[in-house]
Coordinates of C-alpha atoms and ligand atoms in Angstrom, one line a residue:
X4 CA -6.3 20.1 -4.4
X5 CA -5.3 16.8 -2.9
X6 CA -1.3 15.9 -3.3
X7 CA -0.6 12.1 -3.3
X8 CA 2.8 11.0 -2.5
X9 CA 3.5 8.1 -4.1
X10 CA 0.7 8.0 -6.5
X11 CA 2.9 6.0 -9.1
X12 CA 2.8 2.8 -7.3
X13 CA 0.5 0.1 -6.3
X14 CA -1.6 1.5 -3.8
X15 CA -1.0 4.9 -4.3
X16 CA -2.2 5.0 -7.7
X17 CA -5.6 3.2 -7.6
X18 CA -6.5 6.3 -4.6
X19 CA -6.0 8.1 -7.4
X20 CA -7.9 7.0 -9.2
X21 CA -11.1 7.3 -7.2
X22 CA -10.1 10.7 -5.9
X23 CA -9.5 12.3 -9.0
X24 CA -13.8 11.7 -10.0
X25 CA -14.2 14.6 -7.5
X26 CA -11.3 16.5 -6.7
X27 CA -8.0 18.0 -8.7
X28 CA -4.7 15.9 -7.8
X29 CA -1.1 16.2 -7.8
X30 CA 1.1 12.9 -7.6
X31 CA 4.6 13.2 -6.3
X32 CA 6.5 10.4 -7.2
X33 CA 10.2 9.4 -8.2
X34 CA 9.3 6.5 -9.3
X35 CA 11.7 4.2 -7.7
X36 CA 9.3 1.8 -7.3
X37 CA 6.4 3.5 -8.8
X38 CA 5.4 2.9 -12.5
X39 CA 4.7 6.1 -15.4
X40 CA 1.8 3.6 -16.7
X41 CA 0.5 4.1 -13.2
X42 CA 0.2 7.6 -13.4
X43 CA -3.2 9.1 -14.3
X44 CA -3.3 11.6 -17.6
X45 CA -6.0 13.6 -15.3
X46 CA -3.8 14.2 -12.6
X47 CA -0.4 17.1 -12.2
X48 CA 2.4 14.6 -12.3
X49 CA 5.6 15.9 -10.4
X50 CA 8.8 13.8 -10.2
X51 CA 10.8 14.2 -7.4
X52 CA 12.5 12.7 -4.6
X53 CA 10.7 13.0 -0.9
X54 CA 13.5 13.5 1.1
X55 CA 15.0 16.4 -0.9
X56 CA 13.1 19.9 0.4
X57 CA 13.7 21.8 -2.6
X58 CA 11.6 18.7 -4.8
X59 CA 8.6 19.9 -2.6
X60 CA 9.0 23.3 -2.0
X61 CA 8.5 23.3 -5.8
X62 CA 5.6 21.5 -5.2
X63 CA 3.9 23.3 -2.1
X64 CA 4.8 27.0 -3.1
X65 CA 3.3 26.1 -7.0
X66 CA 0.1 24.4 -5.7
X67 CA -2.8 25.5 -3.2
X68 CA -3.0 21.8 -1.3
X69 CA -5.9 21.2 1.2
X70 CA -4.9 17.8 1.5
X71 CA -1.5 15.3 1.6
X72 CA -2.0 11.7 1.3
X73 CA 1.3 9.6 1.8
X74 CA 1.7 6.5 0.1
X75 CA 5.5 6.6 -0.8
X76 CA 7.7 3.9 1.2
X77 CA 9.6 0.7 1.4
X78 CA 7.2 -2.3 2.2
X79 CA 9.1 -5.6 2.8
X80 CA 9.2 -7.1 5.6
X81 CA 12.7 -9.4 4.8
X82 CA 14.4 -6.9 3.1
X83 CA 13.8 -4.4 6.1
X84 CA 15.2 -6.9 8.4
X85 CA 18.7 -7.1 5.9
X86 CA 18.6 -3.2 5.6
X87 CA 16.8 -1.6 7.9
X88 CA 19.0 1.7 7.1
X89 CA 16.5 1.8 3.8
X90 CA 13.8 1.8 5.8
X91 CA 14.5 4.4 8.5
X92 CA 16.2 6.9 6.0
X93 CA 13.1 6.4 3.1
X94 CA 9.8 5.7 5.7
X95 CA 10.9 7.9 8.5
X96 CA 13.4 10.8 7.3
X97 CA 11.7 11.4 4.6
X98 CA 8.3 11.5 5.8
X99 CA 9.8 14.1 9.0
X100 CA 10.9 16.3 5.4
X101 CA 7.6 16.1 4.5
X102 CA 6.0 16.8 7.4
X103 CA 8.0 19.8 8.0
X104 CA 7.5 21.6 4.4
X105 CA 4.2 21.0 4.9
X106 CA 3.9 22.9 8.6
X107 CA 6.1 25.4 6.3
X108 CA 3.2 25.6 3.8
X109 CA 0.6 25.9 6.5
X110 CA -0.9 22.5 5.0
X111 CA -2.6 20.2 8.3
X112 CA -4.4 17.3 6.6
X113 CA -2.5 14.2 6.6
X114 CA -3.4 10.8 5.7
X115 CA -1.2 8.0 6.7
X116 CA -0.2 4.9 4.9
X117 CA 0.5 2.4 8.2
X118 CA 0.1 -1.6 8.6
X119 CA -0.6 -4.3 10.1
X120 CA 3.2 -5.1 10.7
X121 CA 3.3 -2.5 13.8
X122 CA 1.5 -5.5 15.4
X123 CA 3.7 -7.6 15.6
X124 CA 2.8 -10.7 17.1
X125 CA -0.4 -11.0 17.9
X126 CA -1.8 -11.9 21.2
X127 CA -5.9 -12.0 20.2
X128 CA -7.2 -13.6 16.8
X129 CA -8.9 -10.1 15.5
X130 CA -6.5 -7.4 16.1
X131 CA -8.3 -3.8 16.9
X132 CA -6.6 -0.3 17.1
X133 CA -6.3 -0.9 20.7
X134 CA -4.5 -4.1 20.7
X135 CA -0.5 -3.8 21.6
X136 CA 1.8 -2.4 18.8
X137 CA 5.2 -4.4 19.4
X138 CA 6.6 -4.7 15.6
X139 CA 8.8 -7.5 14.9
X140 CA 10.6 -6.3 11.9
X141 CA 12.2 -2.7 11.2
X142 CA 9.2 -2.2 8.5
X143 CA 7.0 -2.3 11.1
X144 CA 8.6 -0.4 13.5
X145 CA 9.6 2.7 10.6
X146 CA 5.6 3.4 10.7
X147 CA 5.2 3.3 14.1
X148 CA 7.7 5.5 14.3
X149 CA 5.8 8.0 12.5
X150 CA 2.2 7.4 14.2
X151 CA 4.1 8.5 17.1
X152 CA 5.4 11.7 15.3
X153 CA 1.9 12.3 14.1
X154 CA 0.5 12.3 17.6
X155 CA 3.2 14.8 18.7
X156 CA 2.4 16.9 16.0
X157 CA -1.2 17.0 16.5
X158 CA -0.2 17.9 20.0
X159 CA 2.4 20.9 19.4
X160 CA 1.4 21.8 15.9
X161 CA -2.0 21.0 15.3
X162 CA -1.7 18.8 12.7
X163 CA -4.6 16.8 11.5
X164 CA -4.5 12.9 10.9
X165 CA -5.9 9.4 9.7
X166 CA -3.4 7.0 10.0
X167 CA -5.0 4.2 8.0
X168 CA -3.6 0.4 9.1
X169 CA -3.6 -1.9 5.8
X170 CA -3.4 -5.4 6.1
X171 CA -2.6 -7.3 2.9
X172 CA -3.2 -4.8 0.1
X173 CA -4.1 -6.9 -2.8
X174 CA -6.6 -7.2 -6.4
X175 CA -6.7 -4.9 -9.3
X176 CA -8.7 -2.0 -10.6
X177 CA -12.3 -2.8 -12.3
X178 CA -10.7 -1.6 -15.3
X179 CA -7.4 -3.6 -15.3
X180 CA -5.8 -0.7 -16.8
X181 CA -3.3 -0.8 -13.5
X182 CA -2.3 -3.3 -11.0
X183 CA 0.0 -4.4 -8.4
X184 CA 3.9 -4.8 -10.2
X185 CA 7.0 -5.3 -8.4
X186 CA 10.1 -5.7 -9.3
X187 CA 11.4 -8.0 -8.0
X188 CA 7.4 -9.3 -7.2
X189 CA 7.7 -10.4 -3.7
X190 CA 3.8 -10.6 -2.7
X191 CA 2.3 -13.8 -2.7
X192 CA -1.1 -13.5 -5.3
X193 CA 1.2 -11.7 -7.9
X194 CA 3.8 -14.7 -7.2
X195 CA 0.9 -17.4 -7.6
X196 CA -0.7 -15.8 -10.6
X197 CA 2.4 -15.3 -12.1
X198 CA 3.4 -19.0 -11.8
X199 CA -0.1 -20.0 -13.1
X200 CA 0.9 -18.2 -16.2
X201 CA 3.8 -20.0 -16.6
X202 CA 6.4 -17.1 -15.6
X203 CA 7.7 -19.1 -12.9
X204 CA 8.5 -22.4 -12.3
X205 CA 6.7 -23.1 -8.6
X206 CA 5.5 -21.3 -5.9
X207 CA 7.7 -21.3 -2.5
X208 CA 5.6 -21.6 0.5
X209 CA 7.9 -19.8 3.4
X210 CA 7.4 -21.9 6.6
X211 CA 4.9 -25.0 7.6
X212 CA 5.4 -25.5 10.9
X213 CA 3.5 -22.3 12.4
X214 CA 1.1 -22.3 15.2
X215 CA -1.9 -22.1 12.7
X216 CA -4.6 -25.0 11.7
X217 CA -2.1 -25.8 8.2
X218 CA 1.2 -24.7 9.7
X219 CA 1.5 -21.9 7.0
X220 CA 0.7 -17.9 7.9
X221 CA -2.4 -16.2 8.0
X222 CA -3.1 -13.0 6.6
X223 CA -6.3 -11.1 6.2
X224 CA -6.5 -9.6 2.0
X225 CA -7.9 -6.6 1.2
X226 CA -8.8 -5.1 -2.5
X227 CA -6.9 -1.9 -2.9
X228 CA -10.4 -0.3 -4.6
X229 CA -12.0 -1.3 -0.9
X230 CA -8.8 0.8 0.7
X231 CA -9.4 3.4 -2.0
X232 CA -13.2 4.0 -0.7
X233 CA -11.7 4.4 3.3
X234 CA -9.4 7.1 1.9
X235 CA -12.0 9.3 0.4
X236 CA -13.9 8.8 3.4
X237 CA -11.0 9.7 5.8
X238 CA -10.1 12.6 3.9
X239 CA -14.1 13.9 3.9
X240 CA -13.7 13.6 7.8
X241 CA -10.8 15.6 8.0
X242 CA -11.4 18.0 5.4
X243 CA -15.2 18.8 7.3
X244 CA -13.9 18.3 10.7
X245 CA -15.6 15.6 11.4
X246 CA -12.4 14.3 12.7
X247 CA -9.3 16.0 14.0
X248 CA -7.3 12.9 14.1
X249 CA -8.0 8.8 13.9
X250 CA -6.4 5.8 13.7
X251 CA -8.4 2.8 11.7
X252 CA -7.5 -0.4 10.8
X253 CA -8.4 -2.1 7.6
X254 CA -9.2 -5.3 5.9
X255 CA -12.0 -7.6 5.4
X256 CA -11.7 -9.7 8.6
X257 CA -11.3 -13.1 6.9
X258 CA -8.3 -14.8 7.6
X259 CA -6.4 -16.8 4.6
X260 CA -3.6 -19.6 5.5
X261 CA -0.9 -19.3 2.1
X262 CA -2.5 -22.7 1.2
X263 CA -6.0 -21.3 1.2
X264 CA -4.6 -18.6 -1.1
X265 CA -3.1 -20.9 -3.1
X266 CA -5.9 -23.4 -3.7
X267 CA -8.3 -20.0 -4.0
X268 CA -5.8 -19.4 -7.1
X269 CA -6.3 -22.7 -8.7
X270 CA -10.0 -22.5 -8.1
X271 CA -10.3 -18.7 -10.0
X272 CA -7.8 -19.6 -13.1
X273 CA -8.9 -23.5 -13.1
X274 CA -4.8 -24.1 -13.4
X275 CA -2.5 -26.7 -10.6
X276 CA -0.4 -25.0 -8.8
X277 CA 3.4 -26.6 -7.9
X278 CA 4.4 -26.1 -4.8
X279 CA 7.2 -26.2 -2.6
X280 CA 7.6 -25.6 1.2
X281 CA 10.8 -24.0 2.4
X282 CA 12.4 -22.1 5.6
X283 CA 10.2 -19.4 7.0
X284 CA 11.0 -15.9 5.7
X285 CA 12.5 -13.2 8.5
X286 CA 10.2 -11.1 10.1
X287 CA 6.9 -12.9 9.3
X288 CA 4.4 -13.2 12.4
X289 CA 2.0 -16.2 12.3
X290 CA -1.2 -14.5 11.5
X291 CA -2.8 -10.9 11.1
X292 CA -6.4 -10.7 11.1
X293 CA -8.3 -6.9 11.1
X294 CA -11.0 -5.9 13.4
X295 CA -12.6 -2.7 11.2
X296 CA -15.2 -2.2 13.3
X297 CA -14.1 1.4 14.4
X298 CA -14.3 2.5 11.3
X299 CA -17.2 0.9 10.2
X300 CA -19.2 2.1 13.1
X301 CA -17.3 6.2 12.8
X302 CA -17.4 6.5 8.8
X303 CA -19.6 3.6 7.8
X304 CA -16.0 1.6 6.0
X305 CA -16.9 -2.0 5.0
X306 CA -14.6 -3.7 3.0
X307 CA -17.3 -5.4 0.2
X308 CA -14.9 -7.5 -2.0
X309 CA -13.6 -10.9 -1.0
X310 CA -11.1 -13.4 -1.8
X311 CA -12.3 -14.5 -4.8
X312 CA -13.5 -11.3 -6.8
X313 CA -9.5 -10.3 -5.0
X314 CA -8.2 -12.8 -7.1
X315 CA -10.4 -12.5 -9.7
X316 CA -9.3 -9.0 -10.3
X317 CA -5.6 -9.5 -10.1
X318 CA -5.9 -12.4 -12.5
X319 CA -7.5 -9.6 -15.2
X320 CA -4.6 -7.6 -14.6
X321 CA -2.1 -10.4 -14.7
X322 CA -3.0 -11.8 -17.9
X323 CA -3.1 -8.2 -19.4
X324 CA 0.2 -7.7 -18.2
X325 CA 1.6 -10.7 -19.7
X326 CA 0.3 -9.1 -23.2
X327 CA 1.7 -5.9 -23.0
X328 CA 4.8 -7.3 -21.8
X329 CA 5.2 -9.0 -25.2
X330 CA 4.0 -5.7 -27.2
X331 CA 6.7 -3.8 -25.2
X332 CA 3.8 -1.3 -24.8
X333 CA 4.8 -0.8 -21.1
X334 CA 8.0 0.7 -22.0
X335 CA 6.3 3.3 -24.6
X336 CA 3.6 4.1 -21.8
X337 CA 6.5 5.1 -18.8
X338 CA 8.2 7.1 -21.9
X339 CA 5.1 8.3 -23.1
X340 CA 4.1 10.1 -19.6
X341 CA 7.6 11.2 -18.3
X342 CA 7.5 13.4 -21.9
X343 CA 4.4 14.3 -20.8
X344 CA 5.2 15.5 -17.4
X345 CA 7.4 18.4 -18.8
X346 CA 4.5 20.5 -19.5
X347 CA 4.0 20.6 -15.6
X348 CA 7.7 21.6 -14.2
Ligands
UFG26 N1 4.5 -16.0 1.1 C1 5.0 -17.3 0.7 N2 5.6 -17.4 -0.5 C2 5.8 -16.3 -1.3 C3 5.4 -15.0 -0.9 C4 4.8 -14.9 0.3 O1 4.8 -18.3 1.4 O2 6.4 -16.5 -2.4 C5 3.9 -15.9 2.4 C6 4.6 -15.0 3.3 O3 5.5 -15.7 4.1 C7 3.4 -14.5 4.2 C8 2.2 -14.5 3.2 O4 2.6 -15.3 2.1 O5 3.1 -15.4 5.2 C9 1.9 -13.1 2.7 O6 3.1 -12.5 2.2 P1 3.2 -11.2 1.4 O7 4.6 -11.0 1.0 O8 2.2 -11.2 0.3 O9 2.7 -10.1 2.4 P2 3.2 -9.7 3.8 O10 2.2 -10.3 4.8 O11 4.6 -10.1 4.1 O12 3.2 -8.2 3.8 C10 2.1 -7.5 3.8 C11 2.4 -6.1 3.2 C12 3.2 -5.3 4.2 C13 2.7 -5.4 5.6 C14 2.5 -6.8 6.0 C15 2.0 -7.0 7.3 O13 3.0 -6.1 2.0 O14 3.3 -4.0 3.8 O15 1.6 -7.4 5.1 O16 2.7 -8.1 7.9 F1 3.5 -4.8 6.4

C-alpha cells in the first residue's frame, strides 16, 4: 500500500491516479491547498495535517505502507521570498515529522517532491543533477534542505530515496476530470488560459529585460501524466532494489520564453492574447532548462508530451472548469467526498 501525501492537489493527485491501476493507495491531505474533487473514489482518503504526529500515527499504525510519496508543500517562489516562515515551518518541519513517524513505523521508501528552484541561477543552458544547487529564493532552498536530510538519513538510518527534480509542472489529465487549480492561480498557462476565456482581463508578463533571446524567462514545461509515469518508475526501483537512493531531474528539455508560451496559447485556442509587461517578479532566475538524461539512461524516463498537447490538455480542463463553475457542481463534489471520507476514520 502506497501513502501519498498531498494527493488532493495538482500534482499529487494525477500520481494517483496512475498508481492506483496497480496498487492500493492512501492520500493524506488537509486540503489547504488541495481540492475533495481531486481526490480519487478508489483511493483511502485521510484528512489531516502533516505536521501534527498524532494525524499520522493514525495513519501509519492503521495501514501496512511499503511506500510514501510526498507531494504536500508550498510552491511559490514570491510568496516564499515575503514569508519564508511558511515555507520552512510547512516544506521542512513538517516533512522532518514525517520522516520521523515513518522511521517510527519501520516504513524506508521515500519519494521526493523537489525542483528546479534548488538551482538557482544557472551557469550552463541544460542543467543536470550534477550542476551547482545555489537557490535563490527560500522555496528553493526549503527542498534542498530536505535532499540534504534525506542523504543523512540514508546514511544513519537507512532510508531509501528518489528525490524527483520537477521543472514546470503543467497540462491536464487525458480525462479532464482533474487539473491544475489554484487559488489564488499564480502559474502562468492557468493565467493565460484563463484570460483566453475571458476570466481576466490581460496577462502580466513579469520582466523583459532578462539575459534571454526576448528578454522574458525561460522555463522548460512538463505534463504532470509525463511526471506521473517517472513516479511509478521510481517507486518500482526502490520497491525491487534496483535503487537504494537517486536523485533525477525532470522535464522535456525544451525551453519556452513566457512569450513563446503565450503565442503557443493563442495558437491552441485560436484566441489574441492582451498583454502587458511589468517589473520582474522576486525570486525568478532567467531560465531553467532539464537535462533527463540520468534517468532516461537508469529507468528508461522520457518525457513524450510537448508544449502543445501541454496546452492542449490544460485548455480541456480549463473550459470544463469554467462549466462546472457555473453549475456550482465543484462545491457539491468537495462536500460530496469529505462525507465520504467518514467511512475511513
Ligand atoms: N509569469 C508571468 N506572468 C504570470 C505568471 C508567470 O510572466 O502571470 C512568468 C514567471 O515570471 C516565470 C514564468 O512565467 O518566468 C513561469 O512562472 P510560473 O509561476 O508558472 O512558474 P515558476 O517558474 O515560477 O515556478 C515553477 C514551479 C515551482 C518551481 C519553479 C522553478 O511552480 O514549484 O518552477 O523555478 F520551483
Amino acid at each position: 500500500m502506497i501513502l501519498v501525501v498531498g494527493g488532493a492537489g495538482y500534482i499529487g493527485s494525477h500520481i494517483v491516479k496512475e498508481l492506483i491501476k496497480s496498487t492500493k493507495v492512501v492520500i493524506f491531505d488537509n486540503l489547504s491547498t488541495g481540492h475533495g474533487w481531486a481526490v480519487d473514489n478508489n483511493a483511502i482518503f485521510i484528512q489531516g495535517d502533516l505536521g501534527k504526529e498524532e494525524d499520522l500515527e493514525k495513519v501509519f499504525s492503521t495501514y501496512s505502507i511499503d511506500a510514501v510519496m510526498h507531494f504536500a508543500a508550498n510552491s511559490l517562489v514570491e510568496e516564499s521570498v515575503i514569508n519564508p516562515w511558511k515555507y520552512y515551518e510547512n516544506n521542512v518541519a513538517a516533512t522532518l515529522t514525517l520522516l520521523k513517524i515513518m522511521m517510527k513505523y519501520g516504513v524506508k521508501n521515500f519519494i521526493f517532491s523537489s525542483t528546479a528552484a534548488i538551482y538557482g541561477i544557472p551557469k550552463e543552458d541544460f542543467l543536470t543533477e550534477q550542476s551547482l544547487t545555489n537557490p535563490i529564493n527560500p522555496y528553493g532552498r526549503s527542498k534542498l534542505i530536505i535532499e540534504q536530510i534525506l542523504e543523512d538519513f540514508s546514511q544513519a538510518y537507512g532510508m531509501r530515496y528518489v528525490v524527483l527534480r520537477y521543472f514546470n509542472a503543467a497540462g491536464a489529465h487525458e480525462s479532464s476530470l482533474i487539473g491544475e487549480s489554484h487559488d489564488p492561480e499564480t502559474h502562468l498557462i492557468p493565467i493565460i488560459l484563463q484570460h483566453l476565456l475571458g476570466k481576466r482581463e490581460k496577462v502580466l508578463v513579469f520582466g523583459s529585460d532578462y539575459n534571454t533571446r526576448d528578454g522574458t524567462c525561460i522555463r522548460d514545461y512538463i505534463h504532470v501524466t509525463d511526471l506521473a509515469h517517472a513516479h511509478i518508475l521510481s517507486l518500482n526501483a526502490l520497491l525491487t532494489g534496483k535503487k537504494q537512493t537517486a536523485t533525477y531531474n525532470l522535464g522535456n528539455g525544451t525551453g519556452y520564453s513566457v512569450k513563446e508560451v503565450i503565442e503557443a496559447c493563442e495558437a491552441v485556442t485560436g484566441r489574441q492574447a492582451t498583454i502587458e509587461y511589468v517589473e520582474r517578479r522576486m525570486g525568478d532566475p532567467s531560465q531553467l532548462i532539464a537535462s533527463s538524461e540520468k534517468i532516461n539512461r537508469e529507468l528508461g524516463w522520457k518525457a513524450k508530451i510537448k508544449l502543445p498537447e501541454i496546452i492542449e490538455s490544460a485548455w480541456s480542463w480549463h473550459k470544463k472548469m469554467v462549466g462546472l463553475e457555473k453549475e456550482n457542481s465543484l462545491e457539491h463534489a468537495d462536500w460530496f467526498v469529505i462525507k465520504n471520507r467518514d467511512r475511513y476514520l
